[in-house]
PDB file of C-alpha atoms in Angstrom:
ATOM      1  CA  UNK A 233      14.870  15.149  16.026  1.00 48.00           C
ATOM      2  CA  UNK A 234      13.993  14.507  12.351  1.00 69.00           C
ATOM      3  CA  UNK A 235      16.072  11.308  12.498  1.00 75.00           C
ATOM      4  CA  UNK A 236      13.911  10.037  15.371  1.00 89.00           C
ATOM      5  CA  UNK A 237      10.780  10.817  13.414  1.00 88.00           C
ATOM      6  CA  UNK A 238      12.205   9.177  10.304  1.00 91.00           C
ATOM      7  CA  UNK A 239      13.026   6.073  12.331  1.00 93.00           C
ATOM      8  CA  UNK A 240       9.422   5.916  13.533  1.00 94.00           C
ATOM      9  CA  UNK A 241       8.104   6.419   9.993  1.00 95.00           C
ATOM     10  CA  UNK A 242      10.342   3.823   8.354  1.00 95.00           C
ATOM     11  CA  UNK A 243       9.708   1.389  11.222  1.00 96.00           C
ATOM     12  CA  UNK A 244       5.940   1.861  10.829  1.00 97.00           C
ATOM     13  CA  UNK A 245       6.189   1.287   7.084  1.00 96.00           C
ATOM     14  CA  UNK A 246       8.266  -1.876   7.525  1.00 97.00           C
ATOM     15  CA  UNK A 247       5.019  -3.814   7.962  1.00 96.00           C
ATOM     16  CA  UNK A 248       3.238  -4.717   4.684  1.00 96.00           C
ATOM     17  CA  UNK A 249      -0.241  -4.331   6.203  1.00 95.00           C
ATOM     18  CA  UNK A 250       0.576  -0.801   7.353  1.00 97.00           C
ATOM     19  CA  UNK A 251       2.002   0.047   3.913  1.00 97.00           C
ATOM     20  CA  UNK A 252      -1.228  -1.205   2.382  1.00 96.00           C
ATOM     21  CA  UNK A 253      -3.286   0.904   4.802  1.00 97.00           C
ATOM     22  CA  UNK A 254      -1.228   3.962   3.823  1.00 96.00           C
ATOM     23  CA  UNK A 255      -1.776   3.166   0.143  1.00 96.00           C
ATOM     24  CA  UNK A 256      -5.515   2.883   0.705  1.00 96.00           C
ATOM     25  CA  UNK A 257      -5.627   6.138   2.673  1.00 96.00           C
ATOM     26  CA  UNK A 258      -3.854   7.870  -0.214  1.00 95.00           C
ATOM     27  CA  UNK A 259      -7.116   7.386  -2.105  1.00 95.00           C
ATOM     28  CA  UNK A 260      -9.177   9.051   0.624  1.00 95.00           C
ATOM     29  CA  UNK A 261     -10.093   9.047   4.301  1.00 95.00           C
ATOM     30  CA  UNK A 262     -11.580   5.878   5.789  1.00 95.00           C
ATOM     31  CA  UNK A 263     -12.719   4.562   9.148  1.00 95.00           C
ATOM     32  CA  UNK A 264     -10.962   1.711  10.909  1.00 94.00           C
ATOM     33  CA  UNK A 265     -13.891  -0.596  10.042  1.00 94.00           C
ATOM     34  CA  UNK A 266     -13.602   0.331   6.355  1.00 95.00           C
ATOM     35  CA  UNK A 267      -9.847  -0.184   6.456  1.00 95.00           C
ATOM     36  CA  UNK A 268     -10.248  -3.565   8.175  1.00 95.00           C
ATOM     37  CA  UNK A 269     -12.648  -5.010   5.554  1.00 94.00           C
ATOM     38  CA  UNK A 270     -10.124  -6.564   3.132  1.00 93.00           C
ATOM     39  CA  UNK A 271      -7.898  -8.087   5.803  1.00 92.00           C
ATOM     40  CA  UNK A 272      -8.281 -11.435   7.460  1.00 92.00           C
ATOM     41  CA  UNK A 273      -7.586  -9.902  10.867  1.00 91.00           C
ATOM     42  CA  UNK A 274      -9.730  -8.356  13.578  1.00 93.00           C
ATOM     43  CA  UNK A 275     -10.708  -4.693  13.654  1.00 94.00           C
ATOM     44  CA  UNK A 276      -8.665  -4.453  16.856  1.00 95.00           C
ATOM     45  CA  UNK A 277      -5.559  -5.638  14.993  1.00 96.00           C
ATOM     46  CA  UNK A 278      -6.120  -3.007  12.293  1.00 96.00           C
ATOM     47  CA  UNK A 279      -6.692  -0.459  15.033  1.00 96.00           C
ATOM     48  CA  UNK A 280      -3.266  -1.322  16.459  1.00 97.00           C
ATOM     49  CA  UNK A 281      -1.721  -0.819  13.020  1.00 97.00           C
ATOM     50  CA  UNK A 282      -3.449   2.578  12.797  1.00 97.00           C
ATOM     51  CA  UNK A 283      -2.073   3.490  16.226  1.00 97.00           C
ATOM     52  CA  UNK A 284       1.485   2.724  15.051  1.00 97.00           C
ATOM     53  CA  UNK A 285       0.890   4.885  11.957  1.00 97.00           C
ATOM     54  CA  UNK A 286      -0.516   7.660  14.157  1.00 96.00           C
ATOM     55  CA  UNK A 287       2.492   7.530  16.490  1.00 96.00           C
ATOM     56  CA  UNK A 288       4.757   7.867  13.448  1.00 95.00           C
ATOM     57  CA  UNK A 289       2.767  10.897  12.288  1.00 95.00           C
ATOM     58  CA  UNK A 290       1.623   9.212   9.091  1.00 96.00           C
ATOM     59  CA  UNK A 291      -2.061   9.102   9.990  1.00 96.00           C
ATOM     60  CA  UNK A 292      -4.409  11.242  12.043  1.00 96.00           C
ATOM     61  CA  UNK A 293      -8.001  10.699  13.091  1.00 94.00           C
ATOM     62  CA  UNK A 294     -10.729  13.281  13.198  1.00 90.00           C
ATOM     63  CA  UNK A 295     -14.308  13.210  14.382  1.00 88.00           C
ATOM     64  CA  UNK A 296     -17.170  13.473  11.917  1.00 82.00           C
ATOM     65  CA  UNK A 297     -20.398  12.907  13.884  1.00 83.00           C
ATOM     66  CA  UNK A 298     -20.305   9.192  14.746  1.00 85.00           C
ATOM     67  CA  UNK A 299     -17.396   8.482  12.409  1.00 88.00           C
ATOM     68  CA  UNK A 300     -13.688   8.803  13.207  1.00 91.00           C
ATOM     69  CA  UNK A 301     -12.099   8.774   9.770  1.00 95.00           C
ATOM     70  CA  UNK A 302      -8.376   8.201   9.399  1.00 96.00           C
ATOM     71  CA  UNK A 303      -6.504  10.729   7.321  1.00 96.00           C
ATOM     72  CA  UNK A 304      -3.102  10.381   5.673  1.00 96.00           C
ATOM     73  CA  UNK A 305      -0.666  13.131   6.710  1.00 95.00           C
ATOM     74  CA  UNK A 306       1.154  13.912   3.478  1.00 88.00           C
ATOM     75  CA  UNK A 307       3.804  16.239   4.965  1.00 91.00           C
ATOM     76  CA  UNK A 308       5.558  13.217   6.486  1.00 91.00           C
ATOM     77  CA  UNK A 309       6.236  12.042   2.941  1.00 91.00           C
ATOM     78  CA  UNK A 310       8.032  15.334   2.278  1.00 91.00           C
ATOM     79  CA  UNK A 311      10.361  14.537   5.184  1.00 90.00           C
ATOM     80  CA  UNK A 312      10.989  11.036   3.802  1.00 92.00           C
ATOM     81  CA  UNK A 313      11.475  12.350   0.276  1.00 94.00           C
ATOM     82  CA  UNK A 314      14.054  14.920   1.441  1.00 93.00           C
ATOM     83  CA  UNK A 315      16.004  12.217   3.276  1.00 92.00           C
ATOM     84  CA  UNK A 316      15.937   9.826   0.298  1.00 94.00           C
ATOM     85  CA  UNK A 317      16.713  12.621  -2.185  1.00 96.00           C
ATOM     86  CA  UNK A 318      19.824  13.640  -0.241  1.00 94.00           C
ATOM     87  CA  UNK A 319      21.336  10.160  -0.576  1.00 95.00           C
ATOM     88  CA  UNK A 320      20.152   9.770  -4.178  1.00 96.00           C
ATOM     89  CA  UNK A 321      22.007  12.976  -5.101  1.00 96.00           C
ATOM     90  CA  UNK A 322      25.166  11.781  -3.327  1.00 96.00           C
ATOM     91  CA  UNK A 323      25.019   8.491  -5.228  1.00 96.00           C
ATOM     92  CA  UNK A 324      24.512  10.331  -8.528  1.00 96.00           C
ATOM     93  CA  UNK A 325      27.512  12.582  -7.784  1.00 96.00           C
ATOM     94  CA  UNK A 326      29.675   9.487  -7.177  1.00 96.00           C
ATOM     95  CA  UNK A 327      28.544   7.926 -10.466  1.00 96.00           C
ATOM     96  CA  UNK A 328      29.182  11.209 -12.299  1.00 97.00           C
ATOM     97  CA  UNK A 329      32.754  11.347 -10.911  1.00 96.00           C
ATOM     98  CA  UNK A 330      33.283   7.699 -11.863  1.00 96.00           C
ATOM     99  CA  UNK A 331      31.992   8.380 -15.397  1.00 95.00           C
ATOM    100  CA  UNK A 332      34.395  11.339 -15.719  1.00 94.00           C
ATOM    101  CA  UNK A 333      37.313   9.214 -14.527  1.00 94.00           C
ATOM    102  CA  UNK A 334      36.458   6.396 -16.949  1.00 94.00           C
ATOM    103  CA  UNK A 335      36.149   8.916 -19.782  1.00 93.00           C
ATOM    104  CA  UNK A 336      39.569  10.320 -18.909  1.00 92.00           C
ATOM    105  CA  UNK A 337      41.046   6.820 -18.917  1.00 91.00           C
ATOM    106  CA  UNK A 338      39.550   6.157 -22.379  1.00 89.00           C
ATOM    107  CA  UNK A 339      41.086   9.377 -23.739  1.00 88.00           C
ATOM    108  CA  UNK A 340      44.600   8.616 -22.502  1.00 83.00           C
ATOM    109  CA  UNK A 341      46.736   6.740 -25.006  1.00 75.00           C
ATOM    110  CA  UNK A 342      47.573   3.248 -23.975  1.00 68.00           C
ATOM    111  CA  UNK A 343      51.114   3.030 -22.690  1.00 68.00           C
ATOM    112  CA  UNK A 344      53.305   0.588 -24.441  1.00 60.00           C
ATOM    113  CA  UNK A 345      53.763  -2.475 -22.376  1.00 60.00           C
ATOM    114  CA  UNK A 346      57.112  -4.156 -22.738  1.00 60.00           C
ATOM    115  CA  UNK A 347      56.981  -7.268 -24.821  1.00 59.00           C
ATOM    116  CA  UNK A 348      58.822 -10.417 -23.886  1.00 62.00           C
ATOM    117  CA  UNK A 349      61.387  -9.753 -26.585  1.00 60.00           C
ATOM    118  CA  UNK A 350      62.127  -6.215 -25.394  1.00 56.00           C
ATOM    119  CA  UNK A 351      62.389  -7.321 -21.775  1.00 55.00           C
ATOM    120  CA  UNK A 352      64.992 -10.007 -22.482  1.00 57.00           C
TER     121      UNK A 352
END
C-alpha cells in the first residue's frame, strides 16, 4: 500500500513544474491563480498539475470564503524520507563493510611473490 502511494508521489514529482509548485507551497498556502502567475501556461494547466499533486497526497485544498488555497501535506515527505533513509542506511552499511575489508587487507603482510629467479 505504501509502495503504491510512493509510486504516485515520485511520479507526481517527476515533473519539474510540479516540483516547483511543491517548493513554492513549502513557503505557504497559495491559490491556483497565485501558483500560476510565474508560469507561461494557463491556469487550467496549473490546475491539472495541482490535481496530480492532490491525487498523490502531496497537496490538499481547503475553502476560505471565496478562496481555495492549496496546502502542502508534509506527512507525505515523512513517508518519502523513511523510504530513502532505508536505502541510504543499506548503502552506508555496504561501504562500512568494504572499508573494514580494505583495512584488513592493508594490515595483512604482503605475501612474497616468487621471483623469476626462484621460479626457474
